[in-house]
mmCIF file of C-alpha atoms in Angstrom:
data_model
loop_
_atom_site.group_PDB
_atom_site.id
_atom_site.type_symbol
_atom_site.label_atom_id
_atom_site.label_comp_id
_atom_site.label_asym_id
_atom_site.label_seq_id
_atom_site.Cartn_x
_atom_site.Cartn_y
_atom_site.Cartn_z
ATOM 1 C CA MET T 2 114.812 108.296 105.658
ATOM 2 C CA ASN T 3 110.563 107.638 105.401
ATOM 3 C CA PHE T 4 109.359 104.841 102.957
ATOM 4 C CA ALA T 5 108.087 107.886 100.308
ATOM 5 C CA ALA T 6 111.663 109.130 99.915
ATOM 6 C CA GLN T 7 113.062 105.851 99.978
ATOM 7 C CA ARG T 8 110.543 105.175 96.930
ATOM 8 C CA ARG T 9 111.780 108.255 94.998
ATOM 9 C CA LEU T 10 115.498 107.114 95.769
ATOM 10 C CA GLY T 11 114.413 103.126 94.483
ATOM 11 C CA PHE T 12 113.020 104.165 91.212
ATOM 12 C CA LEU T 13 115.870 107.524 90.433
ATOM 13 C CA LEU T 14 118.658 105.090 91.060
ATOM 14 C CA GLY T 15 115.883 101.668 88.898
ATOM 15 C CA LEU T 16 116.010 104.466 86.182
ATOM 16 C CA ASN T 17 119.749 105.930 86.214
ATOM 17 C CA ALA T 18 120.815 101.688 86.241
ATOM 18 C CA ALA T 19 118.791 101.596 83.218
ATOM 19 C CA GLY T 20 120.252 103.981 81.295
ATOM 20 C CA VAL T 21 116.949 105.807 82.125
ATOM 21 C CA GLU T 22 117.311 109.707 82.648
ATOM 22 C CA ALA T 23 114.463 111.282 85.142
ATOM 23 C CA ARG T 24 112.530 113.924 84.207
ATOM 24 C CA PRO T 25 112.352 116.682 87.004
ATOM 25 C CA ASP T 26 109.089 117.831 85.414
ATOM 26 C CA TYR T 27 107.510 113.774 85.559
ATOM 27 C CA LEU T 28 108.342 113.993 88.861
ATOM 28 C CA VAL T 29 105.670 114.985 91.164
ATOM 29 C CA CYS T 30 103.999 114.181 94.984
ATOM 30 C CA GLY T 31 100.596 113.605 95.553
ATOM 31 C CA GLY T 32 100.835 112.484 99.848
ATOM 32 C CA LEU T 33 98.544 109.746 100.808
ATOM 33 C CA ASN T 34 95.970 111.957 99.557
ATOM 34 C CA PRO T 35 93.701 110.933 96.344
ATOM 35 C CA SER T 36 92.384 114.237 95.522
ATOM 36 C CA ALA T 37 95.719 115.784 95.096
ATOM 37 C CA ALA T 38 97.007 112.398 93.390
ATOM 38 C CA ALA T 39 94.583 113.029 90.859
ATOM 39 C CA ALA T 40 95.730 116.963 90.486
ATOM 40 C CA ALA T 41 99.264 116.058 89.901
ATOM 41 C CA THR T 42 98.198 113.673 87.041
ATOM 42 C CA ARG T 43 95.743 116.171 85.619
ATOM 43 C CA ALA T 44 99.252 118.751 85.401
ATOM 44 C CA LEU T 45 100.826 115.354 84.386
ATOM 45 C CA LEU T 46 98.147 115.092 81.001
ATOM 46 C CA ALA T 47 98.037 118.941 80.422
ATOM 47 C CA GLN T 48 102.114 118.509 79.742
ATOM 48 C CA PRO T 49 103.413 118.543 76.092
ATOM 49 C CA GLU T 50 104.350 115.259 76.169
ATOM 50 C CA PRO T 51 102.414 113.338 78.471
ATOM 51 C CA PRO T 52 104.281 110.614 80.549
ATOM 52 C CA THR T 53 103.289 106.501 78.798
ATOM 53 C CA ALA T 54 103.646 105.095 82.739
ATOM 54 C CA ILE T 55 102.714 106.652 85.793
ATOM 55 C CA VAL T 56 104.228 105.050 88.350
ATOM 56 C CA VAL T 57 102.007 105.788 92.038
ATOM 57 C CA ASP T 58 104.611 104.902 95.318
ATOM 58 C CA ASN T 59 101.296 104.155 97.827
ATOM 59 C CA ASN T 60 98.080 102.434 97.262
ATOM 60 C CA VAL T 61 95.991 105.735 99.197
ATOM 61 C CA SER T 62 96.487 107.817 95.939
ATOM 62 C CA ALA T 63 96.405 105.359 93.736
ATOM 63 C CA PRO T 64 92.759 106.432 93.644
ATOM 64 C CA GLY T 65 92.690 109.500 92.868
ATOM 65 C CA VAL T 66 95.231 108.667 90.053
ATOM 66 C CA MET T 67 92.489 106.180 88.311
ATOM 67 C CA ASN T 68 89.716 108.725 88.450
ATOM 68 C CA ALA T 69 92.095 111.866 86.961
ATOM 69 C CA LEU T 70 93.073 109.010 84.413
ATOM 70 C CA ARG T 71 89.224 107.912 83.654
ATOM 71 C CA GLU T 72 88.354 111.330 83.436
ATOM 72 C CA ALA T 73 90.783 112.121 80.418
ATOM 73 C CA GLY T 74 89.213 109.223 79.132
ATOM 74 C CA LEU T 75 92.287 107.052 78.939
ATOM 75 C CA VAL T 76 92.043 102.703 80.015
ATOM 76 C CA PRO T 77 94.860 101.678 82.448
ATOM 77 C CA GLY T 78 96.664 98.918 79.870
ATOM 78 C CA ARG T 79 95.735 100.501 77.104
ATOM 79 C CA ASP T 80 96.605 103.854 76.980
ATOM 80 C CA ILE T 81 98.701 104.465 79.789
ATOM 81 C CA SER T 82 100.442 102.253 82.430
ATOM 82 C CA VAL T 83 99.519 102.611 86.114
ATOM 83 C CA ILE T 84 102.405 100.563 88.090
ATOM 84 C CA VAL T 85 100.782 100.492 91.762
ATOM 85 C CA PHE T 86 103.026 100.701 94.993
ATOM 86 C CA GLY T 87 100.875 97.968 97.319
ATOM 87 C CA GLY T 88 98.308 97.395 94.302
ATOM 88 C CA LEU T 89 94.574 99.460 93.757
ATOM 89 C CA PRO T 90 92.344 98.921 96.804
ATOM 90 C CA ALA T 91 89.834 96.480 97.772
ATOM 91 C CA HIS T 92 86.522 98.866 95.883
ATOM 92 C CA TYR T 93 88.806 98.067 92.786
ATOM 93 C CA PRO T 94 87.701 94.514 92.133
ATOM 94 C CA ASP T 95 87.361 94.656 88.443
ATOM 95 C CA VAL T 96 91.262 95.870 87.952
ATOM 96 C CA VAL T 97 93.811 93.952 88.486
ATOM 97 C CA SER T 98 96.462 97.106 88.975
ATOM 98 C CA ALA T 99 100.469 95.859 87.752
ATOM 99 C CA VAL T 100 102.214 96.136 91.541
ATOM 100 C CA LEU T 101 105.441 96.524 93.297
ATOM 101 C CA GLN T 102 105.281 94.770 96.195
ATOM 102 C CA PRO T 103 107.970 92.894 98.630
ATOM 103 C CA GLU T 104 107.690 89.055 97.910
ATOM 104 C CA PRO T 105 104.956 87.508 101.036
ATOM 105 C CA ARG T 106 106.608 85.181 101.437
ATOM 106 C CA GLU T 107 110.280 86.377 102.799
ATOM 107 C CA ALA T 108 107.867 89.781 103.776
ATOM 108 C CA GLY T 109 105.688 87.745 106.299
ATOM 109 C CA ARG T 110 108.329 85.585 107.410
ATOM 110 C CA THR T 111 111.205 88.254 108.140
ATOM 111 C CA LEU T 112 107.861 90.282 110.423
ATOM 112 C CA ALA T 113 108.052 87.118 112.608
ATOM 113 C CA GLU T 114 111.456 86.563 112.955
ATOM 114 C CA LEU T 115 111.455 90.479 113.851
ATOM 115 C CA MET T 116 108.440 90.209 116.497
ATOM 116 C CA LEU T 117 109.437 87.595 118.108
ATOM 117 C CA ALA T 118 112.962 89.074 118.339
ATOM 118 C CA ARG T 119 111.118 92.812 119.959
ATOM 119 C CA LEU T 120 109.226 89.828 121.988
ATOM 120 C CA ASN T 121 112.459 88.161 123.182
ATOM 121 C CA GLY T 122 114.017 92.435 124.160
ATOM 122 C CA ARG T 123 115.874 92.819 120.817
ATOM 123 C CA PRO T 124 115.236 97.227 120.845
ATOM 124 C CA ALA T 125 113.241 98.655 118.094
ATOM 125 C CA ALA T 126 115.917 100.138 116.823
ATOM 126 C CA GLU T 127 117.870 96.644 115.794
ATOM 127 C CA LEU T 128 114.929 95.448 113.809
ATOM 128 C CA THR T 129 114.829 97.112 110.300
ATOM 129 C CA ARG T 130 114.400 95.883 107.446
ATOM 130 C CA LEU T 131 114.819 97.331 103.741
ATOM 131 C CA TRP T 132 113.076 95.385 101.389
ATOM 132 C CA LYS T 133 113.632 95.122 97.646
ATOM 133 C CA PRO T 134 110.733 95.222 95.848
ATOM 134 C CA VAL T 135 109.241 93.207 93.165
ATOM 135 C CA PHE T 136 107.513 93.145 89.693
ATOM 136 C CA VAL T 137 104.183 91.458 89.888
ATOM 137 C CA ALA T 138 102.620 92.458 86.044
ATOM 138 C CA GLY T 139 98.534 93.390 85.282
ATOM 139 C CA ASP T 140 95.606 94.651 83.955
ATOM 140 C CA THR T 141 97.389 98.165 83.941
ATOM 141 C CA ASP T 142 100.329 97.611 82.381
ATOM 142 C CA ALA T 143 101.173 97.284 78.861
ATOM 143 C CA PRO T 144 103.646 98.648 76.151
ATOM 144 C CA LEU T 145 104.213 101.864 75.037
ATOM 145 C CA PRO T 146 102.601 102.433 72.428
ATOM 146 C CA GLY T 147 103.104 102.677 68.729
#
């Protein structure tokens, strides 16, 4: 299963665990493409009930989401929440995005262990790990309006 499918499944399981029903019309795929992500964001915003938050499963697509929100006159963290897996790219130095990410120390320690195991001859197929991300609040998340 690739990272996008894993993140989507984790998102859906998290919603279910919180007692929140997933709305299929809110689950869109833009791939690793800012233009497609912008188009998907525009489609979400055009719905009769636009979402109050957008979770972007990769930081490659995040600029497309941010651009579409800006075009719509929406300010992340004020009008809509935006959470980006891995955070916004460096060309957004004035925005501290809300982030989903692996815990940095644990990720570093585990990566070092996996690399040493591989250098010592363990097959790569045995050296996979799936991390549960942690949420780090930022400027782009806010309470629900109203």
